[in-house]
PDB file of C-alpha atoms in Angstrom:
ATOM      1  CA  MET A   1       0.000   0.000   0.000  1.00  0.00           C
ATOM      2  CA  THR A   2       1.305   3.435  -0.958  1.00  0.00           C
ATOM      3  CA  SER A   3       2.162   5.745   1.924  1.00  0.00           C
ATOM      4  CA  PRO A   4       0.083   8.963   2.164  1.00  0.00           C
ATOM      5  CA  ILE A   5       3.312  11.000   2.504  1.00  0.00           C
ATOM      6  CA  ASN A   6       6.251  11.463   0.152  1.00  0.00           C
ATOM      7  CA  PHE A   7       9.004  10.535   2.573  1.00  0.00           C
ATOM      8  CA  ILE A   8      10.732   7.178   2.897  1.00  0.00           C
ATOM      9  CA  ALA A   9      11.530   6.543   6.560  1.00  0.00           C
ATOM     10  CA  ASN A  10      14.677   4.454   6.135  1.00  0.00           C
ATOM     11  CA  ASP A  11      17.779   4.703   8.330  1.00  0.00           C
ATOM     12  CA  GLN A  12      19.696   6.938   5.935  1.00  0.00           C
ATOM     13  CA  ASN A  13      16.881   9.485   5.598  1.00  0.00           C
ATOM     14  CA  LEU A  14      16.129   9.430   9.324  1.00  0.00           C
ATOM     15  CA  ASP A  15      19.780   9.961  10.254  1.00  0.00           C
ATOM     16  CA  GLN A  16      19.978  12.928   7.897  1.00  0.00           C
ATOM     17  CA  LEU A  17      16.701  14.362   9.173  1.00  0.00           C
ATOM     18  CA  ALA A  18      17.763  14.039  12.815  1.00  0.00           C
ATOM     19  CA  ARG A  19      21.026  15.858  12.074  1.00  0.00           C
ATOM     20  CA  ARG A  20      19.086  18.662  10.408  1.00  0.00           C
ATOM     21  CA  LEU A  21      16.759  18.917  13.395  1.00  0.00           C
ATOM     22  CA  ASP A  22      19.762  19.251  15.683  1.00  0.00           C
ATOM     23  CA  SER A  23      21.411  21.933  13.554  1.00  0.00           C
ATOM     24  CA  GLU A  24      18.495  23.793  11.940  1.00  0.00           C
ATOM     25  CA  GLY A  25      15.777  23.336  14.554  1.00  0.00           C
ATOM     26  CA  ILE A  26      12.751  23.429  12.252  1.00  0.00           C
ATOM     27  CA  VAL A  27      12.892  21.240   9.138  1.00  0.00           C
ATOM     28  CA  CYS A  28      10.484  21.634   6.227  1.00  0.00           C
ATOM     29  CA  VAL A  29      10.049  18.620   3.954  1.00  0.00           C
ATOM     30  CA  GLU A  30       8.709  20.263   0.827  1.00  0.00           C
ATOM     31  CA  GLY A  31       6.035  18.411  -1.106  1.00  0.00           C
ATOM     32  CA  ALA A  32       5.781  15.711   1.555  1.00  0.00           C
ATOM     33  CA  VAL A  33       1.982  15.668   1.330  1.00  0.00           C
ATOM     34  CA  PRO A  34       0.660  14.591  -2.086  1.00  0.00           C
ATOM     35  CA  PRO A  35      -2.262  16.652  -3.454  1.00  0.00           C
ATOM     36  CA  GLU A  36      -4.654  13.701  -3.189  1.00  0.00           C
ATOM     37  CA  SER A  37      -3.806  13.152   0.498  1.00  0.00           C
ATOM     38  CA  LEU A  38      -4.156  16.859   1.254  1.00  0.00           C
ATOM     39  CA  GLN A  39      -7.534  16.959  -0.459  1.00  0.00           C
ATOM     40  CA  ARG A  40      -8.881  14.003   1.561  1.00  0.00           C
ATOM     41  CA  TRP A  41      -7.780  15.618   4.809  1.00  0.00           C
ATOM     42  CA  ARG A  42      -9.248  18.957   3.763  1.00  0.00           C
ATOM     43  CA  ASP A  43     -12.552  17.258   2.933  1.00  0.00           C
ATOM     44  CA  GLN A  44     -12.575  15.829   6.459  1.00  0.00           C
ATOM     45  CA  LEU A  45     -11.796  19.308   7.782  1.00  0.00           C
ATOM     46  CA  ASP A  46     -14.733  20.802   5.845  1.00  0.00           C
ATOM     47  CA  ARG A  47     -17.105  18.239   7.350  1.00  0.00           C
ATOM     48  CA  LEU A  48     -15.843  19.061  10.828  1.00  0.00           C
ATOM     49  CA  ILE A  49     -16.248  22.807  10.307  1.00  0.00           C
ATOM     50  CA  GLU A  50     -19.777  22.216   9.052  1.00  0.00           C
ATOM     51  CA  LYS A  51     -20.479  20.365  12.295  1.00  0.00           C
ATOM     52  CA  GLN A  52     -18.511  22.535  14.716  1.00  0.00           C
ATOM     53  CA  GLY A  53     -19.083  25.918  13.115  1.00  0.00           C
ATOM     54  CA  PHE A  54     -16.645  28.454  11.714  1.00  0.00           C
ATOM     55  CA  ARG A  55     -14.818  29.117  14.981  1.00  0.00           C
ATOM     56  CA  TYR A  56     -11.902  27.960  17.085  1.00  0.00           C
ATOM     57  CA  PHE A  57     -11.865  24.302  18.056  1.00  0.00           C
ATOM     58  CA  SER A  58      -9.297  21.604  18.703  1.00  0.00           C
ATOM     59  CA  ILE A  59      -9.889  17.851  18.555  1.00  0.00           C
ATOM     60  CA  ILE A  60      -7.677  15.407  20.415  1.00  0.00           C
ATOM     61  CA  GLN A  61      -6.872  12.113  18.661  1.00  0.00           C
ATOM     62  CA  PRO A  62      -9.151  12.695  15.639  1.00  0.00           C
ATOM     63  CA  TRP A  63      -7.458   9.778  13.866  1.00  0.00           C
ATOM     64  CA  LYS A  64      -9.079   7.351  16.315  1.00  0.00           C
ATOM     65  CA  GLU A  65     -12.625   8.436  15.487  1.00  0.00           C
ATOM     66  CA  ARG A  66     -14.686   6.121  13.290  1.00  0.00           C
ATOM     67  CA  GLY A  67     -14.472   7.119   9.640  1.00  0.00           C
ATOM     68  CA  SER A  68     -11.694   9.661  10.126  1.00  0.00           C
ATOM     69  CA  ALA A  69      -9.583  10.405   7.046  1.00  0.00           C
ATOM     70  CA  TYR A  70      -6.626  11.061   9.351  1.00  0.00           C
ATOM     71  CA  GLU A  71      -6.456   7.399  10.339  1.00  0.00           C
ATOM     72  CA  GLU A  72      -4.711   6.542   7.064  1.00  0.00           C
ATOM     73  CA  LEU A  73      -1.740   8.635   8.129  1.00  0.00           C
ATOM     74  CA  ALA A  74      -1.563   7.597  11.771  1.00  0.00           C
ATOM     75  CA  ALA A  75      -1.909   3.909  10.822  1.00  0.00           C
ATOM     76  CA  ASP A  76       0.621   4.081   7.977  1.00  0.00           C
ATOM     77  CA  ALA A  77       3.714   1.961   8.724  1.00  0.00           C
ATOM     78  CA  ASN A  78       6.012   4.393   6.918  1.00  0.00           C
ATOM     79  CA  PHE A  79       4.724   7.397   8.896  1.00  0.00           C
ATOM     80  CA  ARG A  80       4.979   5.482  12.158  1.00  0.00           C
ATOM     81  CA  ALA A  81       8.563   4.574  11.258  1.00  0.00           C
ATOM     82  CA  LEU A  82       9.231   8.291  10.790  1.00  0.00           C
ATOM     83  CA  LEU A  83       7.924   9.058  14.283  1.00  0.00           C
ATOM     84  CA  THR A  84       9.590   6.173  16.094  1.00  0.00           C
ATOM     85  CA  GLY A  85      12.832   6.571  14.159  1.00  0.00           C
ATOM     86  CA  LEU A  86      13.133  10.236  15.055  1.00  0.00           C
ATOM     87  CA  THR A  87      12.158   9.590  18.659  1.00  0.00           C
ATOM     88  CA  SER A  88      14.936   7.005  19.012  1.00  0.00           C
ATOM     89  CA  ARG A  89      17.431   9.503  17.612  1.00  0.00           C
ATOM     90  CA  GLY A  90      16.159  12.423  19.681  1.00  0.00           C
ATOM     91  CA  CYS A  91      15.873  10.531  22.959  1.00  0.00           C
ATOM     92  CA  ARG A  92      17.617   7.192  23.092  1.00  0.00           C
ATOM     93  CA  GLY A  93      15.569   4.329  24.449  1.00  0.00           C
ATOM     94  CA  HIS A  94      12.195   6.008  23.990  1.00  0.00           C
ATOM     95  CA  GLU A  95      11.298   5.020  20.438  1.00  0.00           C
ATOM     96  CA  ALA A  96       8.452   2.791  21.660  1.00  0.00           C
ATOM     97  CA  GLU A  97       7.293   5.060  24.489  1.00  0.00           C
ATOM     98  CA  GLY A  98       3.702   6.172  24.116  1.00  0.00           C
ATOM     99  CA  ASP A  99       1.079   6.101  21.414  1.00  0.00           C
ATOM    100  CA  ILE A 100       0.758   8.668  18.667  1.00  0.00           C
ATOM    101  CA  TYR A 101      -0.771  11.818  20.119  1.00  0.00           C
ATOM    102  CA  ASN A 102      -2.684  13.605  17.364  1.00  0.00           C
ATOM    103  CA  VAL A 103      -4.379  17.015  17.453  1.00  0.00           C
ATOM    104  CA  LEU A 104      -6.414  18.820  14.820  1.00  0.00           C
ATOM    105  CA  ARG A 105      -6.309  22.544  15.603  1.00  0.00           C
ATOM    106  CA  VAL A 106      -8.602  24.983  13.819  1.00  0.00           C
ATOM    107  CA  ILE A 107      -8.497  28.769  14.184  1.00  0.00           C
ATOM    108  CA  ALA A 108     -11.409  30.413  12.387  1.00  0.00           C
ATOM    109  CA  GLY A 109     -13.972  33.157  12.749  1.00  0.00           C
ATOM    110  CA  PRO A 110     -13.703  36.709  14.062  1.00  0.00           C
ATOM    111  CA  ASN A 111     -11.323  35.947  16.973  1.00  0.00           C
ATOM    112  CA  GLY A 112      -8.270  34.760  15.070  1.00  0.00           C
ATOM    113  CA  LYS A 113      -5.898  36.680  17.335  1.00  0.00           C
ATOM    114  CA  GLN A 114      -7.278  35.138  20.507  1.00  0.00           C
ATOM    115  CA  LYS A 115      -5.306  31.872  20.380  1.00  0.00           C
ATOM    116  CA  SER A 116      -1.949  33.403  19.466  1.00  0.00           C
ATOM    117  CA  PHE A 117       1.279  33.676  21.487  1.00  0.00           C
ATOM    118  CA  MET A 118       0.469  30.612  23.611  1.00  0.00           C
ATOM    119  CA  PHE A 119       4.148  29.736  24.033  1.00  0.00           C
ATOM    120  CA  HIS A 120       4.871  26.237  25.293  1.00  0.00           C
ATOM    121  CA  TYR A 121       7.084  23.165  25.146  1.00  0.00           C
ATOM    122  CA  ASP A 122       5.476  19.948  23.930  1.00  0.00           C
ATOM    123  CA  ALA A 123       5.385  16.893  26.171  1.00  0.00           C
ATOM    124  CA  SER A 124       6.694  14.631  23.396  1.00  0.00           C
ATOM    125  CA  VAL A 125      10.123  14.260  21.816  1.00  0.00           C
ATOM    126  CA  VAL A 126       9.150  14.880  18.189  1.00  0.00           C
ATOM    127  CA  THR A 127       6.425  17.030  16.663  1.00  0.00           C
ATOM    128  CA  VAL A 128       5.181  16.795  13.074  1.00  0.00           C
ATOM    129  CA  LEU A 129       3.065  19.687  11.825  1.00  0.00           C
ATOM    130  CA  ILE A 130       1.005  19.350   8.635  1.00  0.00           C
ATOM    131  CA  PRO A 131      -0.776  22.522   7.476  1.00  0.00           C
ATOM    132  CA  LEU A 132      -4.204  21.913   5.958  1.00  0.00           C
ATOM    133  CA  GLN A 133      -5.333  25.513   5.436  1.00  0.00           C
ATOM    134  CA  ILE A 134      -3.244  28.637   6.003  1.00  0.00           C
ATOM    135  CA  PRO A 135      -4.383  32.263   5.489  1.00  0.00           C
ATOM    136  CA  GLU A 136      -2.442  34.600   3.250  1.00  0.00           C
ATOM    137  CA  GLY A 137      -0.847  37.820   4.409  1.00  0.00           C
ATOM    138  CA  LYS A 138       1.860  39.042   6.748  1.00  0.00           C
ATOM    139  CA  PRO A 139       3.018  36.798   9.617  1.00  0.00           C
ATOM    140  CA  GLU A 140       0.574  38.329  12.116  1.00  0.00           C
ATOM    141  CA  ASP A 141      -2.337  37.641   9.745  1.00  0.00           C
ATOM    142  CA  ALA A 142      -1.337  34.170   8.577  1.00  0.00           C
ATOM    143  CA  GLY A 143      -0.798  32.451  11.932  1.00  0.00           C
ATOM    144  CA  ASP A 144       2.871  31.810  11.202  1.00  0.00           C
ATOM    145  CA  LEU A 145       4.813  29.479  13.476  1.00  0.00           C
ATOM    146  CA  ILE A 146       7.138  31.320  15.850  1.00  0.00           C
ATOM    147  CA  ALA A 147       9.805  29.172  17.482  1.00  0.00           C
ATOM    148  CA  TRP A 148      13.064  29.117  19.390  1.00  0.00           C
ATOM    149  CA  PRO A 149      14.324  25.619  18.566  1.00  0.00           C
ATOM    150  CA  ASN A 150      16.323  23.377  20.871  1.00  0.00           C
ATOM    151  CA  ARG A 151      16.395  25.781  23.819  1.00  0.00           C
ATOM    152  CA  ARG A 152      16.614  23.018  26.409  1.00  0.00           C
ATOM    153  CA  PRO A 153      17.729  19.379  26.685  1.00  0.00           C
ATOM    154  CA  VAL A 154      15.462  16.450  27.460  1.00  0.00           C
ATOM    155  CA  ARG A 155      15.136  16.563  31.234  1.00  0.00           C
ATOM    156  CA  GLY A 156      15.826  13.502  33.331  1.00  0.00           C
ATOM    157  CA  SER A 157      13.044  14.327  35.772  1.00  0.00           C
ATOM    158  CA  SER A 158       9.353  14.878  35.081  1.00  0.00           C
ATOM    159  CA  VAL A 159       9.213  17.232  38.075  1.00  0.00           C
ATOM    160  CA  ILE A 160      11.923  19.484  36.645  1.00  0.00           C
ATOM    161  CA  ASN A 161      10.120  19.395  33.313  1.00  0.00           C
ATOM    162  CA  ALA A 162       6.847  20.435  34.984  1.00  0.00           C
ATOM    163  CA  ILE A 163       8.512  23.302  36.866  1.00  0.00           C
ATOM    164  CA  GLU A 164      10.214  24.526  33.716  1.00  0.00           C
ATOM    165  CA  LYS A 165       6.949  24.403  31.750  1.00  0.00           C
ATOM    166  CA  SER A 166       5.130  26.305  34.509  1.00  0.00           C
ATOM    167  CA  LEU A 167       7.714  29.101  34.322  1.00  0.00           C
ATOM    168  CA  ILE A 168       6.998  29.505  30.604  1.00  0.00           C
ATOM    169  CA  GLN A 169       3.358  28.540  30.243  1.00  0.00           C
ATOM    170  CA  ASN A 170       1.811  31.290  32.352  1.00  0.00           C
ATOM    171  CA  PRO A 171       0.252  34.646  31.384  1.00  0.00           C
ATOM    172  CA  LEU A 172       3.167  36.815  32.516  1.00  0.00           C
ATOM    173  CA  SER A 173       5.833  34.830  30.698  1.00  0.00           C
ATOM    174  CA  ARG A 174       3.727  34.550  27.557  1.00  0.00           C
ATOM    175  CA  TRP A 175       3.156  38.304  27.637  1.00  0.00           C
ATOM    176  CA  TRP A 176       6.930  38.874  27.826  1.00  0.00           C
ATOM    177  CA  TRP A 177       7.609  36.548  24.897  1.00  0.00           C
ATOM    178  CA  SER A 178       4.806  38.110  22.839  1.00  0.00           C
ATOM    179  CA  ARG A 179       6.318  41.578  23.397  1.00  0.00           C
ATOM    180  CA  ARG A 180       9.650  40.208  22.223  1.00  0.00           C
ATOM    181  CA  VAL A 181       8.009  38.935  19.033  1.00  0.00           C
ATOM    182  CA  VAL A 182       6.141  42.186  18.370  1.00  0.00           C
ATOM    183  CA  ARG A 183       9.373  44.200  18.759  1.00  0.00           C
ATOM    184  CA  ARG A 184      11.522  41.758  16.796  1.00  0.00           C
ATOM    185  CA  PRO A 185      14.205  43.245  14.519  1.00  0.00           C
ATOM    186  CA  ASP A 186      13.738  40.521  11.890  1.00  0.00           C
ATOM    187  CA  ASP A 187      11.794  37.353  11.102  1.00  0.00           C
ATOM    188  CA  ARG A 188      14.527  34.792  11.747  1.00  0.00           C
ATOM    189  CA  ASN A 189      12.369  32.853  14.263  1.00  0.00           C
ATOM    190  CA  ILE A 190       9.209  32.975  12.151  1.00  0.00           C
ATOM    191  CA  TYR A 191       8.293  30.104   9.859  1.00  0.00           C
ATOM    192  CA  ARG A 192       5.753  30.465   7.071  1.00  0.00           C
ATOM    193  CA  LEU A 193       3.581  27.365   6.731  1.00  0.00           C
ATOM    194  CA  LYS A 194       2.464  26.049   3.360  1.00  0.00           C
ATOM    195  CA  PRO A 195      -0.054  23.252   2.744  1.00  0.00           C
ATOM    196  CA  GLY A 196       1.625  20.352   0.975  1.00  0.00           C
ATOM    197  CA  ASN A 197       4.731  20.626   3.122  1.00  0.00           C
ATOM    198  CA  MET A 198       5.501  18.825   6.363  1.00  0.00           C
ATOM    199  CA  TYR A 199       7.304  20.558   9.245  1.00  0.00           C
ATOM    200  CA  LEU A 200       9.228  18.727  11.963  1.00  0.00           C
ATOM    201  CA  PHE A 201      10.984  19.783  15.158  1.00  0.00           C
ATOM    202  CA  TRP A 202      12.003  18.489  18.563  1.00  0.00           C
ATOM    203  CA  GLY A 203       8.775  19.521  20.291  1.00  0.00           C
ATOM    204  CA  TYR A 204       9.974  18.833  23.821  1.00  0.00           C
ATOM    205  CA  ARG A 205      13.021  21.045  23.359  1.00  0.00           C
ATOM    206  CA  THR A 206      11.496  23.828  21.258  1.00  0.00           C
ATOM    207  CA  LEU A 207       9.653  26.854  22.644  1.00  0.00           C
ATOM    208  CA  HIS A 208       6.929  27.655  20.126  1.00  0.00           C
ATOM    209  CA  ALA A 209       3.545  29.225  19.429  1.00  0.00           C
ATOM    210  CA  ASN A 210       1.623  30.641  16.513  1.00  0.00           C
ATOM    211  CA  LEU A 211       1.016  34.247  15.565  1.00  0.00           C
ATOM    212  CA  GLY A 212      -2.509  35.557  15.120  1.00  0.00           C
ATOM    213  CA  CYS A 213      -4.790  35.177  12.116  1.00  0.00           C
ATOM    214  CA  LYS A 214      -6.773  37.888  10.426  1.00  0.00           C
ATOM    215  CA  SER A 215     -10.456  38.027  11.213  1.00  0.00           C
ATOM    216  CA  ASN A 216     -12.699  35.421   9.538  1.00  0.00           C
ATOM    217  CA  SER A 217      -9.775  33.529   8.023  1.00  0.00           C
ATOM    218  CA  LEU A 218      -9.060  29.816   8.409  1.00  0.00           C
ATOM    219  CA  ARG A 219      -5.939  28.236   9.844  1.00  0.00           C
ATOM    220  CA  ALA A 220      -6.026  24.462  10.280  1.00  0.00           C
ATOM    221  CA  THR A 221      -3.102  22.255  11.227  1.00  0.00           C
ATOM    222  CA  LEU A 222      -2.743  18.550  11.870  1.00  0.00           C
ATOM    223  CA  LEU A 223      -0.226  17.773  14.606  1.00  0.00           C
ATOM    224  CA  PHE A 224       1.389  14.483  15.519  1.00  0.00           C
ATOM    225  CA  HIS A 225       3.483  13.983  18.648  1.00  0.00           C
ATOM    226  CA  HIS A 226       5.494  10.943  19.652  1.00  0.00           C
ATOM    227  CA  GLY A 227       7.933   9.831  22.326  1.00  0.00           C
ATOM    228  CA  ASP A 228       7.356  10.590  26.006  1.00  0.00           C
ATOM    229  CA  PRO A 229      10.636  10.913  27.957  1.00  0.00           C
ATOM    230  CA  HIS A 230       8.644  10.702  31.196  1.00  0.00           C
ATOM    231  CA  GLN A 231       6.389   7.828  30.172  1.00  0.00           C
ATOM    232  CA  GLY A 232       4.032   6.825  32.954  1.00  0.00           C
ATOM    233  CA  SER A 233       4.665   9.919  35.083  1.00  0.00           C
ATOM    234  CA  LEU A 234       1.686  11.414  36.871  1.00  0.00           C
ATOM    235  CA  VAL A 235       2.766  14.889  35.779  1.00  0.00           C
ATOM    236  CA  THR A 236       2.638  14.065  32.062  1.00  0.00           C
ATOM    237  CA  ARG A 237      -0.673  12.268  32.388  1.00  0.00           C
ATOM    238  CA  ALA A 238      -2.140  15.196  34.320  1.00  0.00           C
ATOM    239  CA  ILE A 239      -1.006  17.677  31.644  1.00  0.00           C
ATOM    240  CA  ARG A 240      -2.622  15.678  28.845  1.00  0.00           C
ATOM    241  CA  TRP A 241      -5.788  14.993  30.840  1.00  0.00           C
ATOM    242  CA  THR A 242      -6.166  18.715  31.514  1.00  0.00           C
ATOM    243  CA  ARG A 243      -5.752  19.551  27.838  1.00  0.00           C
ATOM    244  CA  ARG A 244      -8.227  16.899  26.778  1.00  0.00           C
ATOM    245  CA  VAL A 245     -10.859  18.217  29.203  1.00  0.00           C
ATOM    246  CA  ARG A 246     -10.250  21.827  28.165  1.00  0.00           C
ATOM    247  CA  GLU A 247     -10.495  21.128  24.446  1.00  0.00           C
ATOM    248  CA  ALA A 248     -13.532  18.869  24.874  1.00  0.00           C
ATOM    249  CA  ARG A 249     -15.502  21.899  26.058  1.00  0.00           C
ATOM    250  CA  ASN A 250     -15.023  23.484  22.627  1.00  0.00           C
ATOM    251  CA  VAL A 251     -16.313  20.641  20.477  1.00  0.00           C
ATOM    252  CA  THR A 252     -19.416  18.628  19.868  1.00  0.00           C
ATOM    253  CA  LYS A 253     -19.172  14.929  19.061  1.00  0.00           C
ATOM    254  CA  MET A 254     -17.028  14.342  15.984  1.00  0.00           C
ATOM    255  CA  PRO A 255     -19.198  13.224  13.030  1.00  0.00           C
ATOM    256  CA  ALA A 256     -18.742   9.799  11.486  1.00  0.00           C
TER     257      ALA A 256
END
């Protein structure tokens, strides 16, 4: 069966990709998503927007829902080899730790600026970002990715990780980082997203957020996370449980 992405996850390609992630931080694999795959995932997105409304919503693990078009990617052996292969190179011994954690994030409607500048570190070793729909315009109108890659190592303690995240993921710290972005001298930490491409980074080590979107535009991204350095820790489970509960308030039942 043909993989839904144009990337062969063999040892040579994974070694090269891991080296690029270490040196470049954010890696764009151009043309990784074939037009037919992108169209299927956009069709699924359109059905969800019809159900949820043209507004902000975020769905956790949409690939597990019955009839989801995103299952073909999450279940693809080649894509899973990409995730596990990078995890093993980014955090030795954790290639099999944890299931795929998938999020569909949609920013739409009149409040496109509301969900911007939410700086955070991911809980997982590797993050794969696939843009489905991206607005046009300047960075502050297109929801561009803003990131400081590889700012920290993988911590040996889940408690230290939780403390570090709490120092960043709070209103005061996020305000400080947002001011830094607004007053930036250049766009070196801003990454323009383009549907059809696939973007990868060490999510656990990279401080990142998105800029705002212009009113009544549509920004939709499909995110895949893999590799939990603190597998089984109460802290990690509590973080994900809290996010699941918070996002569940914004959605109705996903349609079949």
